[in-house]
Short mmCIF file of C-alpha atoms in Angstrom, two decimals:
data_model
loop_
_atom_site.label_atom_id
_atom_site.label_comp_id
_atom_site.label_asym_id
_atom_site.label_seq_id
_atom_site.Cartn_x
_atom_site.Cartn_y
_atom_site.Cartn_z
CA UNK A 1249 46.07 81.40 71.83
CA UNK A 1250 44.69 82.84 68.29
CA UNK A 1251 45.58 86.17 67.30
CA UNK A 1252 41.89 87.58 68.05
CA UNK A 1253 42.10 86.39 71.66
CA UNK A 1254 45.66 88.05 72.09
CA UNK A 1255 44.43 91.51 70.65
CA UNK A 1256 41.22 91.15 73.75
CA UNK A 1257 43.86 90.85 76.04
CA UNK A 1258 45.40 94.36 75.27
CA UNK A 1259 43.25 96.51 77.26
CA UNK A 1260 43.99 94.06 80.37
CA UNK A 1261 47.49 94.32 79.80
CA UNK A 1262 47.86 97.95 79.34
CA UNK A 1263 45.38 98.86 82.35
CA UNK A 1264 47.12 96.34 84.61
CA UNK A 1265 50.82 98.13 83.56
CA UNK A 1266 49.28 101.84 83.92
CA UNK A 1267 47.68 100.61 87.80
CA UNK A 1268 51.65 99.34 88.62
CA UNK A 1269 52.76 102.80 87.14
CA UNK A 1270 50.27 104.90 89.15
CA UNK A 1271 51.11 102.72 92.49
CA UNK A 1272 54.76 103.33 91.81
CA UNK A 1273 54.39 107.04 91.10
CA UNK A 1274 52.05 107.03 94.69
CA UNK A 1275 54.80 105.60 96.96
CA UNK A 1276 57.21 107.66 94.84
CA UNK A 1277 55.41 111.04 95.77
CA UNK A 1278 54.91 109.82 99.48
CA UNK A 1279 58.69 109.16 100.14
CA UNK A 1280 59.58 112.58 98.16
CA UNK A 1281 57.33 114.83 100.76
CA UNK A 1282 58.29 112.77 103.49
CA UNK A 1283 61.77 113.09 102.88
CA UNK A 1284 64.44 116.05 103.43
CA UNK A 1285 65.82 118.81 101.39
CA UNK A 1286 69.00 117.09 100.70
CA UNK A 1287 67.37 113.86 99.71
CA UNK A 1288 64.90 115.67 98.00
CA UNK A 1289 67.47 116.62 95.30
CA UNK A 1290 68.88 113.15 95.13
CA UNK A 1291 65.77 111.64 94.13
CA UNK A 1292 65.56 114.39 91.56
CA UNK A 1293 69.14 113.71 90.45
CA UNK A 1294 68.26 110.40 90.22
CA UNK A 1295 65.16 110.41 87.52
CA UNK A 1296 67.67 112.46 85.71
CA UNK A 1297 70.65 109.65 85.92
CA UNK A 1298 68.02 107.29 84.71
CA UNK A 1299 66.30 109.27 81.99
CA UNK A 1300 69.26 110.69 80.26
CA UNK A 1301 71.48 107.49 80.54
CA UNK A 1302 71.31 106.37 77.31
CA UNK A 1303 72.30 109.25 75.53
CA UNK A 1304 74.95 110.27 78.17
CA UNK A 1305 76.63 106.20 77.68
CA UNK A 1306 76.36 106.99 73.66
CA UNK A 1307 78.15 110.54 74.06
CA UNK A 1308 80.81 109.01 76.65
CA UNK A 1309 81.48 106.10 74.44
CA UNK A 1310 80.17 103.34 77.43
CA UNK A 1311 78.23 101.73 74.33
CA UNK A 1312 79.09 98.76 72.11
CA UNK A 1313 77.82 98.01 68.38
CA UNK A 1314 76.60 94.76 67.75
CA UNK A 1315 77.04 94.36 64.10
CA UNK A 1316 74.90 90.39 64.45
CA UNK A 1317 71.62 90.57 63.47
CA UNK A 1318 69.44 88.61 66.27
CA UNK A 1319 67.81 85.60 65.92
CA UNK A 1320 64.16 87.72 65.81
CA UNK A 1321 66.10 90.11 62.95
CA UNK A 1322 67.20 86.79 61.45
CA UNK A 1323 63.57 84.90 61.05
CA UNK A 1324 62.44 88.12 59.72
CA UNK A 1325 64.79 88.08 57.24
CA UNK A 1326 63.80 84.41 56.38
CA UNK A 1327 60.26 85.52 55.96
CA UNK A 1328 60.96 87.88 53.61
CA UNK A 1329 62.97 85.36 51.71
CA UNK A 1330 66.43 86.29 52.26
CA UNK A 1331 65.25 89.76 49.95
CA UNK A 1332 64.88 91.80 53.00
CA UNK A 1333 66.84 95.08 54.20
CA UNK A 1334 69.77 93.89 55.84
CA UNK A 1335 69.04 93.89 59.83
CA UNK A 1336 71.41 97.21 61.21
CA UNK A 1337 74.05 96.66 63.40
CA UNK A 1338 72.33 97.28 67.35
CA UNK A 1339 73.93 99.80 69.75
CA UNK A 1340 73.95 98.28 73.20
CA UNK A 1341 73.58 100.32 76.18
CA UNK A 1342 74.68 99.29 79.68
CA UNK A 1343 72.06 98.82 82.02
CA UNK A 1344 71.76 100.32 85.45
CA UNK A 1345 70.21 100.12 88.68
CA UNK A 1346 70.29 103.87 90.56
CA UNK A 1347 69.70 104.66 94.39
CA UNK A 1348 69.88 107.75 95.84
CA UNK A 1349 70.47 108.95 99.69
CA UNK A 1350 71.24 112.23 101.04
CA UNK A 1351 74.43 112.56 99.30
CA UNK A 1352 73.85 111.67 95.82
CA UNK A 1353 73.45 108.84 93.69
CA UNK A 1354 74.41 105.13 93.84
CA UNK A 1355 74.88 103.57 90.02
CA UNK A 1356 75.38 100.14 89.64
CA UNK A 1357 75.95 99.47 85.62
CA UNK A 1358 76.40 96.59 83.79
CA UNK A 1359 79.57 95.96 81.98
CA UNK A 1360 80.01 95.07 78.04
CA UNK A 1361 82.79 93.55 75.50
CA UNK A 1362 85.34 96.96 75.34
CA UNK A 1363 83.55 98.69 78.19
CA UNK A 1364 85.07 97.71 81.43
CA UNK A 1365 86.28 99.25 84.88
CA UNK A 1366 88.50 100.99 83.20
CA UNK A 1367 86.04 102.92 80.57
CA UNK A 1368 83.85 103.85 83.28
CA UNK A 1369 87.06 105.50 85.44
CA UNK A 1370 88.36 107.58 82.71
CA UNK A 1371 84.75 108.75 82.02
CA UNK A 1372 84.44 109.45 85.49
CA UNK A 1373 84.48 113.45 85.26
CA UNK A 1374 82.37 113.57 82.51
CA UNK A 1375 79.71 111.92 84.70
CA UNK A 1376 80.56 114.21 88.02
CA UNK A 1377 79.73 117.30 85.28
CA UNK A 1378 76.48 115.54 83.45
CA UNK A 1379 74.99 114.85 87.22
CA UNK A 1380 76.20 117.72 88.43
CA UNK A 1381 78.34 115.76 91.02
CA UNK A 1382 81.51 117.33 93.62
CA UNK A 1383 82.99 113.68 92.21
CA UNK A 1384 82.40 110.72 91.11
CA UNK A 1385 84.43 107.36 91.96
CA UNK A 1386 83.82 104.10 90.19
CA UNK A 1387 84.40 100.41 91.49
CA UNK A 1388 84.37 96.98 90.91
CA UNK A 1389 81.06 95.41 92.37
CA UNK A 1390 81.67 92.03 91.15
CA UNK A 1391 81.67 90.26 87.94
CA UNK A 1392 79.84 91.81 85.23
CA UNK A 1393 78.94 95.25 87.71
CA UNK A 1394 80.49 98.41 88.15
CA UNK A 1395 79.79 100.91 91.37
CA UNK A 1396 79.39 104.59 90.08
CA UNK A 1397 79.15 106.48 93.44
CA UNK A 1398 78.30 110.34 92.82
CA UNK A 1399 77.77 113.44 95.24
CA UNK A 1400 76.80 116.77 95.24
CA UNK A 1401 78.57 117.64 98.29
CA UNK A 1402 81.86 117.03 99.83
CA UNK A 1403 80.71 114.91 102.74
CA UNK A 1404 84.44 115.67 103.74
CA UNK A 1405 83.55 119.35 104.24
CA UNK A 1406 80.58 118.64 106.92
CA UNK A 1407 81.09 117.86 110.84
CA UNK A 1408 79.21 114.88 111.97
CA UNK A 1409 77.77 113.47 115.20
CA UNK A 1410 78.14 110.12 116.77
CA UNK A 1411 75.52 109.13 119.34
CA UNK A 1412 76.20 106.06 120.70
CA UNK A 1413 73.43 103.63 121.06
CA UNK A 1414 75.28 101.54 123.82
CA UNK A 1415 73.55 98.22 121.95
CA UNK A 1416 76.26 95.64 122.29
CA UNK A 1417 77.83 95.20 119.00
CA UNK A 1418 77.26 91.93 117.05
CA UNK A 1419 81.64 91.91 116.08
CA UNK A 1420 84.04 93.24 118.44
CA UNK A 1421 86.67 93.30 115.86
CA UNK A 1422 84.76 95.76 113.30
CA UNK A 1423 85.43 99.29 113.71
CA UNK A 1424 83.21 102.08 111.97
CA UNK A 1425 85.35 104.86 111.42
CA UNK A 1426 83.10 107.33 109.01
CA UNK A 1427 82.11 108.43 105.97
CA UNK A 1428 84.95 108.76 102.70
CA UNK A 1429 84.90 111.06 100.45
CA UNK A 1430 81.70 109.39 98.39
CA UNK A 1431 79.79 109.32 101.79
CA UNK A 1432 80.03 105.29 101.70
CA UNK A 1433 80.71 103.52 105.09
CA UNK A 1434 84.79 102.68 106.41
CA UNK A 1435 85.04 99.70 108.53
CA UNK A 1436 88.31 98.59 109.42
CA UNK A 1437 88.79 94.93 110.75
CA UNK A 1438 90.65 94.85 113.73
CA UNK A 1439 90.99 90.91 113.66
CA UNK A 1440 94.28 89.46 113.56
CA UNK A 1441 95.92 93.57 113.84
CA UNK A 1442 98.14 93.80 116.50
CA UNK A 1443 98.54 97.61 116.09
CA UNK A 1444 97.24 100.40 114.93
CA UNK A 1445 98.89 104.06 115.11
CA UNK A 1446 97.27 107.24 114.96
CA UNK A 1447 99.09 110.58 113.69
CA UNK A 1448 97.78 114.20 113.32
CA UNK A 1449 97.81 117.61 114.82
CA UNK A 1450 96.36 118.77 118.43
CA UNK A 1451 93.01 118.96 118.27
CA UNK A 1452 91.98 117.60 114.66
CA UNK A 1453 90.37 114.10 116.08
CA UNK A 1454 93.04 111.65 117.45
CA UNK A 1455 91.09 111.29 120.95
CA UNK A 1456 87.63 111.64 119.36
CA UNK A 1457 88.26 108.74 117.22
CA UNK A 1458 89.53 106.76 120.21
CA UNK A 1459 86.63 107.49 122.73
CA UNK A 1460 83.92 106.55 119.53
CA UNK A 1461 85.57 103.29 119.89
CA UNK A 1462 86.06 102.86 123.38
CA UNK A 1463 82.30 103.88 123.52
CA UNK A 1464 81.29 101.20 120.49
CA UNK A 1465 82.59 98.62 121.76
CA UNK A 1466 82.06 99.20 125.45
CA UNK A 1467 78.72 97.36 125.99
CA UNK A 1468 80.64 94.06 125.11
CA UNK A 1469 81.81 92.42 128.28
CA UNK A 1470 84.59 90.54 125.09
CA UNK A 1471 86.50 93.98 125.43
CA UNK A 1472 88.67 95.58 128.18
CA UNK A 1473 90.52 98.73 127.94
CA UNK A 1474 93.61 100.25 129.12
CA UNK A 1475 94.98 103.34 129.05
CA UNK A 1476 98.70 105.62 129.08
CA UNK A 1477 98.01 109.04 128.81
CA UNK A 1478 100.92 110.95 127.96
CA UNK A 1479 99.45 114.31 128.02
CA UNK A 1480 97.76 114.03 131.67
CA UNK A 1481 98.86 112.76 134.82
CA UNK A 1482 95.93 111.57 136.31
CA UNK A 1483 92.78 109.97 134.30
CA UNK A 1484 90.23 112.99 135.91
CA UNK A 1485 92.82 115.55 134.29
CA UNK A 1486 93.07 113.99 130.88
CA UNK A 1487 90.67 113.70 127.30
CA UNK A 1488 89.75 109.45 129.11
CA UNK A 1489 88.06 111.17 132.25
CA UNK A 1490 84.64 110.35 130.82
CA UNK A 1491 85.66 106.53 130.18
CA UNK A 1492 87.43 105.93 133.23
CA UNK A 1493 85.38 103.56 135.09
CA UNK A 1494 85.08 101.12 131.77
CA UNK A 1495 89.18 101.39 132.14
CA UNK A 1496 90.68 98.50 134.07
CA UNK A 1497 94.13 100.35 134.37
CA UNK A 1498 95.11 103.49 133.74
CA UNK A 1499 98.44 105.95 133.90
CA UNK A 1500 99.29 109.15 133.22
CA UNK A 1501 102.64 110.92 132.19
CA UNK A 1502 104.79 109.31 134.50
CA UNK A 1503 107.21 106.96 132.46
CA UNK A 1504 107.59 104.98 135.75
CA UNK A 1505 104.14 104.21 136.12
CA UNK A 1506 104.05 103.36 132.28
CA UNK A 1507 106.37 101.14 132.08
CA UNK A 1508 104.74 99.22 135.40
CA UNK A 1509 101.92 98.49 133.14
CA UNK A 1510 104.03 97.85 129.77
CA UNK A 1511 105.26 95.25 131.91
CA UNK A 1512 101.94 93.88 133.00
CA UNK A 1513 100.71 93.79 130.12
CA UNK A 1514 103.59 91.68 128.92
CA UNK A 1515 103.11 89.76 131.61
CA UNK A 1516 99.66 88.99 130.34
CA UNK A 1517 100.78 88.58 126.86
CA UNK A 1518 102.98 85.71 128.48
CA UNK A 1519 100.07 84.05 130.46
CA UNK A 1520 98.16 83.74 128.01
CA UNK A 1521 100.35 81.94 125.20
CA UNK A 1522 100.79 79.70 127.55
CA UNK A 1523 97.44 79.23 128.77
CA UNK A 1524 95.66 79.27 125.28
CA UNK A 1525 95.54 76.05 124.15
CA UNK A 1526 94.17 74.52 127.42
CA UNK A 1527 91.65 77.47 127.98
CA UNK A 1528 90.85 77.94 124.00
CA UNK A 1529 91.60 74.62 122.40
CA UNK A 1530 93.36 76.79 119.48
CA UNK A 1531 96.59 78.35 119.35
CA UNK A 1532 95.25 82.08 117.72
CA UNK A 1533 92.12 83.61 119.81
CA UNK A 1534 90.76 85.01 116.86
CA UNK A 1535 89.71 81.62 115.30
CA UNK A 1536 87.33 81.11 117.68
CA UNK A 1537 87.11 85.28 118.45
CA UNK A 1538 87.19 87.15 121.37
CA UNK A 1539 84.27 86.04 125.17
CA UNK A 1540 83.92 87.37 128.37
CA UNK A 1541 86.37 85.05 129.81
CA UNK A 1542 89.21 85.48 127.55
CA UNK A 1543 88.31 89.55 125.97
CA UNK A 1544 90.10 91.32 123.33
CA UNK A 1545 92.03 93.77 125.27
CA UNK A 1546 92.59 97.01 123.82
CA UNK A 1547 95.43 99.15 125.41
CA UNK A 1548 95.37 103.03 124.09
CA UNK A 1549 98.97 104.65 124.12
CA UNK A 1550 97.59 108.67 123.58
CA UNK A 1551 100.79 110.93 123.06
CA UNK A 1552 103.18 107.87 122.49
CA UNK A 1553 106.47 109.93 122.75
CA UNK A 1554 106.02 110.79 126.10
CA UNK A 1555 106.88 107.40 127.19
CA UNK A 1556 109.29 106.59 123.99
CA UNK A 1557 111.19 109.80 124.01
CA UNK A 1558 115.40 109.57 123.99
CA UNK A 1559 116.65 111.45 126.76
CA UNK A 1560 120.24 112.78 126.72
CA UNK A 1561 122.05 113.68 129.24
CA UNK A 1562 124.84 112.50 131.90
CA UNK A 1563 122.54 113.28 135.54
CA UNK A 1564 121.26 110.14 137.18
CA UNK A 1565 117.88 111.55 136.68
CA UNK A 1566 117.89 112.12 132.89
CA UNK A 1567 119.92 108.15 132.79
CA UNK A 1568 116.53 106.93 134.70
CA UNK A 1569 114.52 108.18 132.18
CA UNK A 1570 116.52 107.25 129.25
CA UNK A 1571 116.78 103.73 130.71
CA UNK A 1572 112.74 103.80 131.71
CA UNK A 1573 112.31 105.11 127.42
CA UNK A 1574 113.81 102.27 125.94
CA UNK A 1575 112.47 99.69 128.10
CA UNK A 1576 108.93 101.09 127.39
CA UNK A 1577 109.82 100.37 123.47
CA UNK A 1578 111.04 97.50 124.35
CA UNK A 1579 107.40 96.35 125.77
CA UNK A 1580 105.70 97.70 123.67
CA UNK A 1581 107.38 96.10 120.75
CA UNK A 1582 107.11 93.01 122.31
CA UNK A 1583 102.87 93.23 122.79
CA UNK A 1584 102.85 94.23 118.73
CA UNK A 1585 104.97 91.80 118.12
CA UNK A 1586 103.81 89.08 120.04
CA UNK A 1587 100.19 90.12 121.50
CA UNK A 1588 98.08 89.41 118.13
CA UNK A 1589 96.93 86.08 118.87
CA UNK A 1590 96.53 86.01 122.05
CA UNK A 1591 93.82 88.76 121.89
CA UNK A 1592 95.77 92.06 122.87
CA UNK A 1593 95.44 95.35 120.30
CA UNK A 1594 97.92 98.55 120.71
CA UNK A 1595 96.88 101.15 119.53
CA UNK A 1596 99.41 104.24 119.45
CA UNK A 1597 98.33 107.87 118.66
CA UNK A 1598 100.96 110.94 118.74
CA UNK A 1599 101.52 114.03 116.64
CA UNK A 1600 103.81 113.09 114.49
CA UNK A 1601 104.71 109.74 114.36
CA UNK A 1602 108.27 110.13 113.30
CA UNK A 1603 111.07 107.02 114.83
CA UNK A 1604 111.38 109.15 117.60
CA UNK A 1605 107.68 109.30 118.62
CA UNK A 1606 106.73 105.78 117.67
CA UNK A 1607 109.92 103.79 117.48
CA UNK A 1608 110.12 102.45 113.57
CA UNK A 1609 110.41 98.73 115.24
CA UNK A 1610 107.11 99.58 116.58
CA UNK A 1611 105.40 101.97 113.97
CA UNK A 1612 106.86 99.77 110.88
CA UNK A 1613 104.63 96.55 112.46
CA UNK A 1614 101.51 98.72 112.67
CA UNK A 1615 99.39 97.12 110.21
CA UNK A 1616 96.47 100.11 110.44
CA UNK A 1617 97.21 103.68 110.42
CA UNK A 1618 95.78 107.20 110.20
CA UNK A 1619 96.56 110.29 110.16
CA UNK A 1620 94.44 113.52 110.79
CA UNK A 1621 96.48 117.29 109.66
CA UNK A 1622 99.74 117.27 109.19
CA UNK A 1623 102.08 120.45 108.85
CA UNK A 1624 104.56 118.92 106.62
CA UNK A 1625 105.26 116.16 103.67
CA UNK A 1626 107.99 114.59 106.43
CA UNK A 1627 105.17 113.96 108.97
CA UNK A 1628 102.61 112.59 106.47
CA UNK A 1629 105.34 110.02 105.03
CA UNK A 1630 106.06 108.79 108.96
CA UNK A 1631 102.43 108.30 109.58
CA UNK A 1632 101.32 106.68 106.12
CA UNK A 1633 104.83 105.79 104.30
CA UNK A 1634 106.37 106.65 101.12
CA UNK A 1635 103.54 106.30 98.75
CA UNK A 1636 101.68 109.25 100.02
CA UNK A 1637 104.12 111.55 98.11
CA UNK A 1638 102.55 109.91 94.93
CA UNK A 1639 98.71 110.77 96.25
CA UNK A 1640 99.16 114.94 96.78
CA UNK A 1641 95.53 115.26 96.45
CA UNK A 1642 94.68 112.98 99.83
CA UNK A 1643 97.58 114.28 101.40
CA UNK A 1644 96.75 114.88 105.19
CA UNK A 1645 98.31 118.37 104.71
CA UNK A 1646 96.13 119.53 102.41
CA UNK A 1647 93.94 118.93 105.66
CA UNK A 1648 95.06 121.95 108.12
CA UNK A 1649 92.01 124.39 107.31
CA UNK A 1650 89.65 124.13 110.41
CA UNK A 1651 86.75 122.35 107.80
CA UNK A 1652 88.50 119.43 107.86
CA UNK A 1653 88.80 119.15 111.60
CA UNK A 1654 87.94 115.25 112.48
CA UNK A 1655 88.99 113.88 108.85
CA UNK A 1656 91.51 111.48 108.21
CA UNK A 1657 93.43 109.67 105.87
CA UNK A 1658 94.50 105.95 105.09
CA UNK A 1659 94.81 102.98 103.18
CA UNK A 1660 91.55 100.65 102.96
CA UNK A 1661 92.16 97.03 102.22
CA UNK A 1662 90.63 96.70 98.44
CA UNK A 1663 91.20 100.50 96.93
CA UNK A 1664 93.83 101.81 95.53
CA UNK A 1665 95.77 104.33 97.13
CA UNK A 1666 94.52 106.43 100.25
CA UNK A 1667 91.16 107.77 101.29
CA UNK A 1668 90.08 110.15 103.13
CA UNK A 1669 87.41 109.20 105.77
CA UNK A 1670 85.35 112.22 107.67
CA UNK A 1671 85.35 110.82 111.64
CA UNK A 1672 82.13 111.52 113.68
CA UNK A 1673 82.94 113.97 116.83
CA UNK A 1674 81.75 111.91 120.08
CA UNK A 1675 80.03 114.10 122.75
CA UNK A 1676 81.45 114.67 126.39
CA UNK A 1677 78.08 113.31 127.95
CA UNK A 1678 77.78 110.86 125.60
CA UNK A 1679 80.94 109.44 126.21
CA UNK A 1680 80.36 109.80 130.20
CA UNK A 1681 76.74 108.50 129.87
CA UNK A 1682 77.85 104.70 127.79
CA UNK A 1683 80.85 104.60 130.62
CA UNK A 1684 78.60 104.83 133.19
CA UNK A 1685 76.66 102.35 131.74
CA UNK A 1686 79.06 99.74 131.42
CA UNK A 1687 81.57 99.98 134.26
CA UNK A 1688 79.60 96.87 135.56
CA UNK A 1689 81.52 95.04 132.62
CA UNK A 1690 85.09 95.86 133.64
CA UNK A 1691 87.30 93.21 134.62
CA UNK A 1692 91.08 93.10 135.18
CA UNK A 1693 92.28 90.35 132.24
CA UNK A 1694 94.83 88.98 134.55
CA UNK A 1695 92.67 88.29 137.26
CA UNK A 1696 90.13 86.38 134.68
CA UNK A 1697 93.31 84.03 133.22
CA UNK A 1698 93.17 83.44 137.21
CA UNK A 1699 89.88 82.62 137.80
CA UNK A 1700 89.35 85.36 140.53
CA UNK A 1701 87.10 88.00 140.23
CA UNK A 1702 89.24 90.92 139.06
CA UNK A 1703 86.13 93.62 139.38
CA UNK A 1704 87.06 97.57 138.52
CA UNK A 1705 89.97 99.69 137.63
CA UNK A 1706 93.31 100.67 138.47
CA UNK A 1707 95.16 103.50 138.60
CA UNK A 1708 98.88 104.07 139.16
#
């Protein structure tokens, strides 16, 4: 193509680049009215990341100097004849890809010799005050990419609703707990956990967090539930009246009647590792995941130290329940323990889970635990261990002020350190309405290792 035919092509070019510019700007404006206040501002806050990137990277020192001319600087030089002005050194500029959603800004930069992870963490604040961010986090996002996640607000500091859609979920084993503290998405994997323990003050979300799940994963017939409710002693009293009838056992307060279903459920735990190979050709359920016939079964231990408690005293009556205590631990420890591959979860909440609430033998062998306000350092370290005392800032008693009702803290597999994940509150009705719904599902796992029917719950 001659020079004179490249020159006609101009206009084409430039009107074909301005119609792309004008479509863009169209479906730009659309999506702005259409959209809330809130995500009004991020898309705001997001023409400003873009437009003022380059000079922020340059002032934050995310930039690298290329002192090699390139091979276009190079032929120039040649056609000069080597008498040229020597080609000046280039400053590169990460590139970056920004979305925005209600909460802020998603960055995703690109990563440069001498500006790694690291560079873009310790210029982390500087970014939360040039976007006018509550805080900015930064993560790996594979080779090459970093994750800048910014907000304007603490997505902490907000109460959210849970409505659940009573869809049957594709994976049993993934758990949506909430939004962290960057208003990104925690999902715990519960495959291959045999326990998971749940700490925090009356009232601040222990039970909420348990009926979201009982109501999530309710619609899958691959999941039954059971129940020992230390702080009721029937299921109409208690916070599991609403999920009763997708329950296929369920006990109150009396340590008697929980340790008759400890026991069946070890029992169970039994029957099936010796049934598993025949029934499931494989000796761990979770390689082939949880069906109808052989379900992930769930059982929900709410205010744990009633039935772990020491009792002391010399009566016959206080011996009973001393005796009843420590076989309960003894159970339970052995479905943690033991109940992993064959398909059964524990999951233990209490106030403070301290050795004498949760047994360490027990709590120690939890792999997954949270905890919502605590009063004291002592209780936090019980629930989430030692290393909390080195995280004061995520500490779950920083979280007694009534905002922070429903938030939680704990480890995530991949991050450093502890974060703090806002829990959605589940409604009353809701929670009645997706039981209803699904008490057709509840079977007796027992009775289906048997081959007989095994239809509805019980009670004791």
């Amino acid at each position: 193509m001659t020079p004179v035919e490249i020159v006609g092509l101009a206009p084409t070019v430039a009107g074909a680049v301005l119609a792309a510019l004008l479509v863009w700007l169209l479906v730009w404006t659309v999506l702005y009215v259409r959209a809330d206040r809130m995500m009004r501002a991020s898309m705001r806050q997001a023409i400003r990341v873009r437009s003022g990137w380059r000079r922020l990277a340059r002032m934050q020192g995310l930039t690298v100097t290329d002192r090699t001319p390139t091979a276009l600087a190079q032929v120039g030089a040649g056609v000069n004849g080597g008498q040229g002005k020597r080609p000046e050194p280039r400053v590169v500029v990460p590139k970056i890809r920004v979305r925005s959603d209600r909460f802020g800004v998603e960055v995703r930069a690109q990563t440069l010799p001498r500006v790694g992870l690291s560079d873009y963490q310790k210029a982390a604040s500087y970014l939360a005050d040039a976007w006018r961010c509550a805080r900015v986090s930064v993560l790996p996002d594979g080779p090459g990419t970093v994750r800048i996640r910014g907000v304007r607000h603490d997505p902490l500091a907000a109460s959210t609703e849970h409505v659940p859609s009573g869809e049957v979920p594709e994976v049993v084993s993934r758990w949506a707990l909430g939004l962290d503290e960057y208003a990104s998405d925690v999902v715990v994997s519960l495959a291959e956990v045999p326990g998971v323990t749940v700490a925090g003050l009356p009232g601040f979300g222990k039970t909420s967090l348990i009926n979201k799940l009982v109501c999530d994963l309710a619609p899958s017939p691959a999941v039954q539930f059971a129940v020992a409710d230390g702080k009721a002693s029937t299921a109409a009293e208690g916070d599991y009246a609403d999920v009763a009838d997708r329950l296929f056992s369920f006990v109150g307060d009396d340590l008697a009647a929980g340790n008759e279903l400890f026991s069946r459920m070890v029992e169970l735990r039994r029957a099936r590792a010796a049934a598993i190979r025949s029934a499931l050709g494989v000796r761990n359920m979770w390689h082939c995941g949880p069906r109808a016939s052989w379900p992930l079964v769930v059982l929900i231990i709410d205010e744990a130290h009633t039935f772990f408690r020491e009792h002391k005293g010399s009566d016959p009556a206080t011996k009973k329940l001393a005796a009843l205590a420590a076989e309960n631990a003894r159970l339970v420890e052995d479905l943690v323990k033991k109940g992993r591959s064959v398909g059964i979860l524990v999951i233990l909440a209490t106030q403070k889970a301290t050795g004498d609430a949760i047994p360490t033998f027990i709590r120690d062998v939890c792999p997954v635990g949270l905890s919502f306000a605590q009063k004291t350092i002592e209780a936090a370290v019980a629930a989430l261990g030692e290393d909390i005392r080195n995280w004061p800032d995520v500490s779950p008693v920083a979280l007694q002020d009534p905002t922070y009702v429903g938030v939680a803290v704990m480890t995530v597999q991949g991050r450093e350190g502890f974060t703090r994940v806002r829990t959605p509150y589940v409604d009353d009705a809701h929670t009645a309405r997706i039981a209803a719904e699904t008490a057709h599902l509840t079977r007796n796992p027992s009775a289906l290792l048997n081959g007989t029917a095994g239809h509805g719950a019980e009670a004791a």
